CSV table of C-alpha atoms in Angstrom, one decimal:
chain,number,residue,atom,x,y,z
A,1,MET,CA,-41.0,-7.2,-25.4
A,2,ALA,CA,-38.1,-5.3,-24.0
A,3,ARG,CA,-35.1,-7.4,-23.0
A,4,ARG,CA,-34.5,-7.6,-19.3
A,5,ALA,CA,-31.4,-8.3,-17.3
A,6,PHE,CA,-31.1,-11.1,-14.8
A,7,SER,CA,-32.7,-10.3,-11.4
A,8,PRO,CA,-32.4,-12.0,-8.0
A,9,GLU,CA,-35.4,-13.1,-6.1
A,10,GLY,CA,-37.3,-10.2,-4.5
A,11,LEU,CA,-36.3,-7.6,-7.1
A,12,ASP,CA,-38.0,-6.9,-10.5
A,13,ALA,CA,-35.8,-7.6,-13.5
A,14,VAL,CA,-34.2,-4.6,-15.0
A,15,PRO,CA,-35.3,-3.7,-18.5
A,16,TYR,CA,-32.3,-3.0,-20.7
A,17,GLY,CA,-33.9,0.4,-21.6
A,18,ASP,CA,-33.9,1.4,-17.9
A,19,ILE,CA,-30.1,0.8,-17.4
A,20,THR,CA,-28.3,4.1,-16.9
A,21,HIS,CA,-25.3,2.9,-15.0
A,22,VAL,CA,-22.9,-0.1,-15.3
A,23,CYS,CA,-20.7,-1.5,-12.6
A,24,MET,CA,-17.9,-3.7,-13.9
A,25,THR,CA,-15.5,-5.3,-11.4
A,26,PRO,CA,-13.7,-8.5,-10.4
A,27,SER,CA,-13.2,-6.8,-7.0
A,28,ILE,CA,-15.5,-7.2,-4.1
A,29,HIS,CA,-14.3,-3.9,-2.6
A,30,ALA,CA,-15.2,-1.9,-5.7
A,31,LEU,CA,-18.6,-3.6,-5.8
A,32,LEU,CA,-19.4,-2.5,-2.3
A,33,GLN,CA,-18.1,1.0,-3.0
A,34,TYR,CA,-20.3,1.3,-6.1
A,35,MET,CA,-23.4,0.2,-4.2
A,36,LEU,CA,-22.8,2.9,-1.6
A,37,LEU,CA,-22.0,5.7,-4.1
A,38,PHE,CA,-25.5,6.1,-5.5
A,39,ASP,CA,-29.0,6.1,-4.2
A,40,TYR,CA,-31.0,2.8,-3.8
A,41,ASP,CA,-33.1,3.4,-6.9
A,42,THR,CA,-29.9,3.7,-9.1
A,43,VAL,CA,-28.1,0.6,-7.7
A,44,ALA,CA,-31.1,-1.6,-7.5
A,45,ARG,CA,-33.2,-0.6,-10.5
A,46,HIS,CA,-31.0,1.1,-13.0
A,47,THR,CA,-27.6,-0.7,-12.9
A,48,ALA,CA,-26.2,-3.6,-14.8
A,49,TYR,CA,-23.5,-5.5,-12.9
A,50,PHE,CA,-20.6,-7.4,-14.4
A,51,THR,CA,-18.6,-9.4,-11.8
A,52,GLY,CA,-15.7,-11.7,-12.0
A,53,TYR,CA,-13.6,-14.3,-10.2
A,54,ALA,CA,-13.3,-12.4,-6.8
A,55,VAL,CA,-17.1,-12.0,-6.5
A,56,SER,CA,-18.6,-15.3,-5.6
A,57,PRO,CA,-21.6,-16.6,-7.6
A,58,ASP,CA,-23.7,-16.5,-4.5
A,59,ILE,CA,-23.1,-12.8,-4.2
A,60,ALA,CA,-23.5,-12.1,-7.9
A,61,SER,CA,-26.8,-14.1,-8.0
A,62,ARG,CA,-28.3,-11.6,-5.6
A,63,LEU,CA,-27.5,-8.6,-7.7
A,64,PRO,CA,-30.0,-7.1,-10.1
A,65,GLY,CA,-28.8,-6.7,-13.7
A,66,VAL,CA,-26.6,-8.9,-15.8
A,67,TRP,CA,-23.6,-10.7,-14.4
A,68,PHE,CA,-21.2,-13.3,-15.3
A,69,SER,CA,-18.2,-14.9,-13.7
A,70,VAL,CA,-14.8,-15.4,-15.2
A,71,LYS,CA,-12.5,-18.1,-13.9
A,72,GLN,CA,-8.8,-17.3,-13.2
A,73,THR,CA,-6.1,-19.8,-12.3
A,74,GLY,CA,-2.6,-18.7,-11.5
A,75,THR,CA,-1.1,-15.7,-13.1
A,76,ARG,CA,-0.9,-16.8,-16.7
A,77,GLN,CA,-3.6,-16.1,-19.2
A,78,SER,CA,-4.8,-19.4,-20.9
A,79,LEU,CA,-5.9,-19.6,-24.5
A,80,SER,CA,-9.5,-20.0,-23.2
A,81,ARG,CA,-9.3,-16.7,-21.4
A,82,ILE,CA,-7.9,-14.9,-24.4
A,83,PHE,CA,-10.6,-16.3,-26.6
A,84,GLY,CA,-13.1,-15.4,-24.0
A,85,LYS,CA,-12.0,-11.8,-24.1
A,86,ILE,CA,-12.2,-11.8,-27.9
A,87,ALA,CA,-15.8,-13.2,-27.6
A,88,ILE,CA,-16.7,-10.4,-25.2
A,89,ARG,CA,-15.3,-7.8,-27.6
A,90,ALA,CA,-17.1,-9.2,-30.6
A,91,THR,CA,-20.5,-9.5,-29.0
A,92,ARG,CA,-20.7,-6.8,-26.3
A,93,ARG,CA,-22.7,-4.3,-28.2
A,94,LEU,CA,-25.1,-6.8,-29.6
A,95,ARG,CA,-25.7,-8.6,-26.2
A,96,TYR,CA,-25.5,-5.5,-24.1
A,97,PRO,CA,-26.7,-2.5,-26.1
A,98,PHE,CA,-26.8,-0.3,-23.0
A,99,LEU,CA,-23.0,-0.3,-23.0
A,100,ARG,CA,-23.1,2.3,-25.8
A,101,ASN,CA,-24.5,5.0,-23.6
A,102,ALA,CA,-24.7,4.0,-19.9
A,103,ARG,CA,-22.2,5.6,-17.5
A,104,ILE,CA,-19.4,3.1,-16.7
A,105,TYR,CA,-17.9,2.6,-13.3
A,106,ALA,CA,-15.2,0.0,-13.2
A,107,PHE,CA,-12.2,-1.6,-11.6
A,108,ASP,CA,-10.4,-2.0,-15.0
A,109,VAL,CA,-8.5,-5.4,-14.9
A,110,GLY,CA,-9.2,-8.9,-15.9
A,111,PHE,CA,-12.3,-9.4,-18.1
A,112,VAL,CA,-13.3,-5.7,-17.8
A,113,PRO,CA,-11.2,-4.0,-20.6
A,114,PRO,CA,-13.0,-5.8,-23.5
A,115,LEU,CA,-16.3,-4.7,-22.0
A,116,ILE,CA,-15.2,-1.1,-21.7
A,117,GLY,CA,-13.8,-1.1,-25.2
A,118,ARG,CA,-12.9,2.5,-26.0
A,119,ARG,CA,-15.6,4.2,-24.0
A,120,PRO,CA,-14.9,6.6,-21.1
A,121,TYR,CA,-15.2,5.4,-17.6
A,122,ALA,CA,-14.6,6.2,-13.9
A,123,LEU,CA,-12.2,4.0,-11.9
A,124,LEU,CA,-13.5,2.4,-8.7
A,125,SER,CA,-11.2,1.5,-5.8
A,126,ASP,CA,-9.7,-2.0,-5.5
A,127,GLY,CA,-9.1,-1.6,-1.8
A,128,PRO,CA,-7.5,0.7,0.8
A,129,LEU,CA,-4.4,2.2,-0.7
A,130,GLY,CA,-4.5,-0.2,-3.6
A,131,ILE,CA,-3.7,2.3,-6.3
A,132,SER,CA,-0.8,3.7,-4.1
A,133,GLN,CA,0.5,0.2,-3.8
A,134,ASN,CA,0.4,-0.5,-7.6
A,135,MET,CA,0.7,2.8,-9.4
A,136,GLN,CA,4.0,4.3,-8.1
A,137,GLU,CA,6.9,4.5,-10.6
A,138,SER,CA,8.7,1.9,-8.5
A,139,SER,CA,5.7,-0.4,-8.1
A,140,ALA,CA,6.0,-3.9,-9.7
A,141,GLU,CA,2.6,-3.5,-11.4
A,142,TYR,CA,3.4,-0.1,-12.9
A,143,ILE,CA,6.7,-1.4,-14.2
A,144,ARG,CA,5.0,-4.5,-15.7
A,145,GLN,CA,2.5,-2.1,-17.5
A,146,GLN,CA,5.4,-0.1,-18.9
A,147,ARG,CA,7.1,-3.1,-20.3
A,148,ARG,CA,3.9,-4.7,-21.6
A,149,SER,CA,2.9,-1.5,-23.5
A,150,GLN,CA,6.2,-1.6,-25.4
A,151,SER,CA,6.0,-5.3,-26.2
A,152,LEU,CA,4.5,-7.0,-29.3
A,153,GLN,CA,2.0,-8.8,-27.2
A,154,GLY,CA,1.0,-5.4,-25.6
A,155,HIS,CA,0.5,-3.8,-29.0
A,156,ILE,CA,-1.7,-6.7,-30.2
A,157,GLU,CA,-3.8,-6.6,-27.0
A,158,GLU,CA,-4.3,-2.8,-27.4
A,159,LEU,CA,-5.3,-3.3,-31.0
A,160,LEU,CA,-7.8,-6.0,-30.0
A,161,PHE,CA,-9.2,-4.7,-26.8
A,162,GLY,CA,-8.2,-1.0,-26.5
A,163,PRO,CA,-5.7,0.8,-24.3
A,164,VAL,CA,-7.3,-0.2,-21.0
A,165,ALA,CA,-6.3,-3.8,-21.6
A,166,VAL,CA,-2.6,-2.9,-21.4
A,167,ASN,CA,-2.7,0.1,-19.0
A,168,GLY,CA,-5.2,-0.6,-16.3
A,169,TRP,CA,-5.7,1.0,-12.9
A,170,GLY,CA,-6.8,4.1,-14.7
A,171,ASN,CA,-3.4,4.5,-16.4
A,172,ASN,CA,-5.0,5.5,-19.7
A,173,PRO,CA,-6.8,8.4,-21.4
A,174,GLN,CA,-10.2,6.7,-21.2
A,175,CYS,CA,-10.3,6.9,-17.4
A,176,ARG,CA,-11.8,10.3,-16.8
A,177,GLU,CA,-12.1,10.3,-13.0
A,178,PHE,CA,-11.2,8.3,-9.9
A,179,TYR,CA,-13.4,7.3,-6.9
A,180,MET,CA,-11.2,6.4,-4.0
A,181,THR,CA,-12.1,5.4,-0.4
A,182,GLU,CA,-9.1,7.2,1.1
A,183,ASP,CA,-6.3,9.6,0.0
A,184,ASN,CA,-3.8,7.9,-2.4
A,185,GLN,CA,-0.6,9.0,-3.9
A,186,CYS,CA,0.2,7.7,-7.4
A,187,VAL,CA,1.4,8.7,-10.8
A,188,VAL,CA,-1.9,8.1,-12.7
A,189,PHE,CA,-4.1,10.8,-11.2
A,190,ARG,CA,-2.4,13.6,-13.1
A,191,ASP,CA,-5.0,16.4,-13.5
A,192,LYS,CA,-8.1,14.2,-13.5
A,193,PRO,CA,-10.8,14.6,-10.8
A,194,VAL,CA,-10.3,12.4,-7.7
A,195,HIS,CA,-13.3,11.9,-5.5
A,196,ILE,CA,-12.4,10.7,-1.9
A,197,ASP,CA,-15.1,9.2,0.3
A,198,SER,CA,-14.4,6.5,2.9
A,199,LEU,CA,-16.7,3.5,3.0
A,200,ARG,CA,-17.7,4.5,6.5
A,201,SER,CA,-18.7,8.0,5.3
A,202,LEU,CA,-20.6,6.5,2.4
A,203,TRP,CA,-22.3,3.9,4.7
A,204,GLU,CA,-23.4,6.6,7.1
A,205,GLN,CA,-24.9,8.7,4.3
A,206,ALA,CA,-26.7,5.8,2.6
A,207,GLU,CA,-30.4,5.2,2.9
A,208,PRO,CA,-31.8,2.4,5.1
A,209,ALA,CA,-32.9,0.7,2.0
A,210,THR,CA,-29.4,0.6,0.7
A,211,HIS,CA,-28.1,-0.9,4.0
A,212,ALA,CA,-30.7,-3.6,3.7
A,213,PHE,CA,-29.8,-4.2,0.0
A,214,VAL,CA,-26.0,-4.5,0.8
A,215,LYS,CA,-26.6,-7.0,3.6
A,216,HIS,CA,-28.9,-9.0,1.4
A,217,VAL,CA,-26.4,-9.1,-1.5
A,218,PHE,CA,-23.4,-10.0,0.7
A,219,ASP,CA,-25.5,-12.3,2.9
A,220,VAL,CA,-24.1,-10.9,6.2
A,221,ASP,CA,-25.9,-10.8,9.5
A,222,GLU,CA,-25.2,-10.7,13.2
A,223,THR,CA,-24.1,-14.4,13.3
A,224,ASP,CA,-21.2,-13.5,11.0
A,225,ILE,CA,-20.1,-10.6,13.3
A,226,ALA,CA,-20.4,-12.9,16.4
A,227,LEU,CA,-18.0,-15.4,14.8
A,228,LEU,CA,-15.5,-12.7,13.8
A,229,ASN,CA,-15.6,-11.3,17.4
A,230,SER,CA,-15.2,-14.7,19.0
A,231,ARG,CA,-11.4,-14.7,19.1
A,232,PRO,CA,-9.0,-11.9,20.2
A,233,TYR,CA,-6.6,-12.2,17.2
A,234,MET,CA,-7.2,-12.1,13.5
A,235,PHE,CA,-5.0,-12.7,10.5
A,236,CYS,CA,-6.0,-11.3,7.1
A,237,THR,CA,-4.9,-13.7,4.4
A,238,GLN,CA,-4.0,-13.2,0.7
A,239,PRO,CA,-4.2,-15.6,-2.2
A,240,MET,CA,-0.4,-16.3,-2.2
A,241,VAL,CA,-0.7,-19.9,-3.5
A,242,LYS,CA,-3.7,-19.3,-5.8
A,243,ASP,CA,-1.9,-16.5,-7.6
A,244,GLY,CA,1.3,-18.6,-8.0
A,245,ILE,CA,3.4,-16.3,-5.8
A,246,LEU,CA,4.5,-19.0,-3.3
A,247,SER,CA,4.4,-22.8,-3.3
A,248,VAL,CA,2.3,-24.5,-0.6
A,249,GLN,CA,5.4,-25.3,1.4
A,250,GLU,CA,6.8,-21.8,1.1
A,251,TYR,CA,3.5,-20.4,2.3
A,252,LEU,CA,3.3,-22.8,5.3
A,253,ALA,CA,6.8,-22.0,6.3
A,254,ILE,CA,5.8,-18.3,6.6
A,255,LEU,CA,2.5,-18.9,8.3
A,256,ARG,CA,3.6,-21.4,11.0
A,257,PRO,CA,5.8,-19.0,13.1
A,258,ILE,CA,3.2,-16.2,12.7
A,259,PHE,CA,0.3,-18.3,13.9
A,260,GLU,CA,2.3,-19.7,16.8
A,261,LYS,CA,2.9,-16.1,17.9
A,262,TYR,CA,-0.8,-15.6,18.4
A,263,GLY,CA,-1.7,-19.1,19.5
A,264,THR,CA,-3.7,-21.1,17.1
A,265,ASP,CA,-6.6,-21.6,19.6
A,266,GLN,CA,-6.9,-17.8,19.9
A,267,LEU,CA,-6.7,-16.9,16.2
A,268,LEU,CA,-9.3,-16.4,13.5
A,269,LEU,CA,-8.4,-16.2,9.8
A,270,LYS,CA,-10.3,-13.8,7.6
A,271,LEU,CA,-9.8,-15.1,4.1
A,272,HIS,CA,-9.3,-12.9,1.2
A,273,PRO,CA,-12.3,-13.3,-1.2
A,274,ARG,CA,-10.0,-15.0,-3.7
A,275,ASP,CA,-8.1,-17.2,-1.3
A,276,ASP,CA,-9.0,-20.8,-1.4
A,277,PHE,CA,-6.1,-22.3,0.5
A,278,ASP,CA,-7.1,-25.2,2.8
A,279,TYR,CA,-6.1,-23.6,6.1
A,280,ARG,CA,-8.2,-26.1,8.1
A,281,ARG,CA,-6.1,-29.0,6.8
A,282,TYR,CA,-2.9,-27.5,8.1
A,283,PHE,CA,-4.2,-25.5,11.1
A,284,PRO,CA,-7.2,-27.4,12.5
A,285,GLU,CA,-7.3,-25.3,15.8
A,286,VAL,CA,-7.6,-22.0,13.9
A,287,ALA,CA,-11.1,-20.6,13.3
A,288,VAL,CA,-11.7,-19.6,9.7
A,289,TYR,CA,-14.1,-17.1,8.3
A,290,ASP,CA,-14.3,-17.9,4.6
A,291,LYS,CA,-17.4,-16.1,3.3
A,292,LYS,CA,-16.5,-14.1,0.3
A,293,VAL,CA,-17.0,-10.8,2.0
A,294,ASN,CA,-14.6,-7.9,2.3
A,295,MET,CA,-13.2,-6.8,5.6
A,296,GLN,CA,-14.4,-3.3,5.2
A,297,LEU,CA,-18.0,-4.2,5.2
A,298,LEU,CA,-17.6,-6.5,8.2
A,299,VAL,CA,-16.0,-3.7,10.2
A,300,LEU,CA,-18.8,-1.3,9.2
A,301,LEU,CA,-21.2,-3.9,10.7
A,302,GLY,CA,-19.4,-4.2,14.0
A,303,ALA,CA,-16.5,-6.8,13.5
A,304,ASN,CA,-13.7,-5.9,16.0
A,305,VAL,CA,-10.7,-7.6,17.5
A,306,GLN,CA,-7.8,-6.8,19.8
A,307,ARG,CA,-5.1,-7.4,17.2
A,308,VAL,CA,-4.9,-8.1,13.5
A,309,GLY,CA,-1.9,-9.3,11.5
A,310,THR,CA,-1.2,-9.6,7.8
A,311,ILE,CA,1.7,-10.0,5.4
A,312,CYS,CA,0.7,-7.0,3.3
A,313,SER,CA,-3.1,-6.9,3.0
A,314,SER,CA,-4.4,-3.3,2.9
A,315,SER,CA,-7.6,-4.6,4.7
A,316,VAL,CA,-6.0,-3.8,8.0
A,317,ASN,CA,-6.6,-0.1,7.3
A,318,SER,CA,-10.3,-0.8,7.8
A,319,PHE,CA,-10.0,-1.3,11.6
A,320,PRO,CA,-10.4,1.4,14.2
A,321,GLN,CA,-7.3,3.1,15.6
A,322,GLU,CA,-7.5,1.2,18.9
A,323,VAL,CA,-7.0,-2.2,17.1
A,324,GLN,CA,-3.3,-3.1,17.0
A,325,VAL,CA,-2.0,-3.9,13.6
A,326,ASP,CA,1.0,-6.3,13.0
A,327,TRP,CA,2.5,-5.8,9.6
A,328,TYR,CA,5.1,-8.2,8.2
A,329,GLY,CA,5.6,-6.7,4.8
A,330,THR,CA,7.4,-8.3,1.8
A,331,ASP,CA,11.0,-7.5,2.1
A,332,PHE,CA,11.8,-10.7,4.1
A,333,HIS,CA,11.1,-13.0,1.1
A,334,PRO,CA,12.4,-12.6,-2.4
A,335,LYS,CA,9.3,-14.0,-4.1
A,336,LEU,CA,7.1,-11.6,-2.3
A,337,LYS,CA,9.4,-8.7,-3.0
A,338,ALA,CA,9.5,-9.6,-6.7
A,339,TRP,CA,5.7,-9.8,-6.9
A,340,PHE,CA,4.6,-6.9,-4.7
A,341,GLY,CA,7.7,-4.7,-4.7
A,342,THR,CA,8.0,-2.9,-1.4
A,343,ALA,CA,4.5,-3.1,0.0
A,344,VAL,CA,2.9,0.2,1.0
A,345,PRO,CA,2.6,0.0,4.8
A,346,PRO,CA,-0.7,0.8,6.6
A,347,ALA,CA,-1.8,4.4,6.6
A,348,ARG,CA,-2.3,4.2,10.4
A,349,PRO,CA,-0.2,3.2,13.5
A,350,TYR,CA,1.2,-0.4,13.1
A,351,ASN,CA,3.8,-2.7,14.5
A,352,GLN,CA,6.5,-3.6,12.0
A,353,CYS,CA,7.0,-7.4,12.6
A,354,ALA,CA,10.0,-9.5,11.5
A,355,ILE,CA,10.1,-13.0,10.2
A,356,SER,CA,13.3,-15.1,10.6
A,357,PRO,CA,15.2,-15.7,7.4
A,358,ALA,CA,15.0,-19.4,8.4
A,359,VAL,CA,11.6,-19.5,6.7
A,360,LEU,CA,13.4,-19.2,3.4
A,361,LEU,CA,15.3,-22.5,3.9
C-alpha cells in the first residue's frame, strides 16, 4: 500500500506518490502566502506541509500532508534542538522520499535547512518587508550571518546541514527565486527572479474553494472579525520576552505609557503568533485577540480599526491607507537596537512616536 501523509478531517490523505510540492515554514505568513500562490488542487491534494513553532498545532492539524512542530525557547539552540536537526538530516529521505523530487517552497530558518539539505528551493516571504528588515548590509541578522559563516560553529553546521543552515533568508546559492508579498530592497536578490504579488492580489485571484480552505485551516470566521473591530485602537505585539530580547519588567516599562496613551478600555491587542506574554495579567482592561492568525489574513477578511500602533511589527503595513499607524521603532532602547538594528519603518504613511528615556530606568 502506498504511504500516505497525515490528513485533517474532511480531506483525503495525500499519497506520497501524489506529492509534487512541499511547503516548509515556521512562519504563519509564509504558510498563508503559499496557500494562495497555487490552485486549490495543488495546495489541498498535492502538497506536503512542514510547520514549526510559529504555526499552532491547531492550524497544522487542519493541513493536508505531513507536518510536525518544533519547540523553540529563547534565542539559544539547546542540545536537543541540535540533535533534532541531526535526526532530520539523517532520516529525511527515508521518511519523506518525495523530498528528492518535489518542488520546495520554504521560509528557510529554524528546522527547515536540514529538510532542504542541498536541494534547490524558492524562498517564501516571512512578512511585509521582512527581508528588507533583515537582509541589508547594516541589518543585525545579515551581520550575524556573516560572522557565523566565518566561525568554527558555522563551518560545522554547514558541513552537517548544508549552506542554508548558516545563510538563511535566501542568502545562498540553493535559493533559486523569491516570492515576496511587496517590493523589497536587500542584498540577497542579486540577479535571481523575484516574484511580487500582494496577499490581497493573491486572495482576489484565488478560487472560492481556496478561500474556504484558508478559513478552515486558520479557523477564522465573522466572530473573529467582530472582536477585532470592537475597539477603535489596536496594538500589534511582538515576542520580545519569549525571544529573550527584553525582561518582563523592561517590556512592561515600555508598554505602560503606550497603552495609557490609547486608553486601556479602548485598546485591543493583536498578539504575534509566537507571543505568549500574559497581557491579561498586567492589563486586565485591554481586550486581547490571541488566535495564532496573522494580521494580513484578518485584514483581508474585514478587520479594521481607526488607529494601530506597534514597536516595530511589519504587520501594520497590512492595513488600508486610511488607518493611522503609530510607529515607535527601536532606537529608543539599546536592547531593541542591538537585536533589530534600526527597524525598517512602514512602507506607508505613519506617525513617528517617541517613548521617554525614563522607560530605560
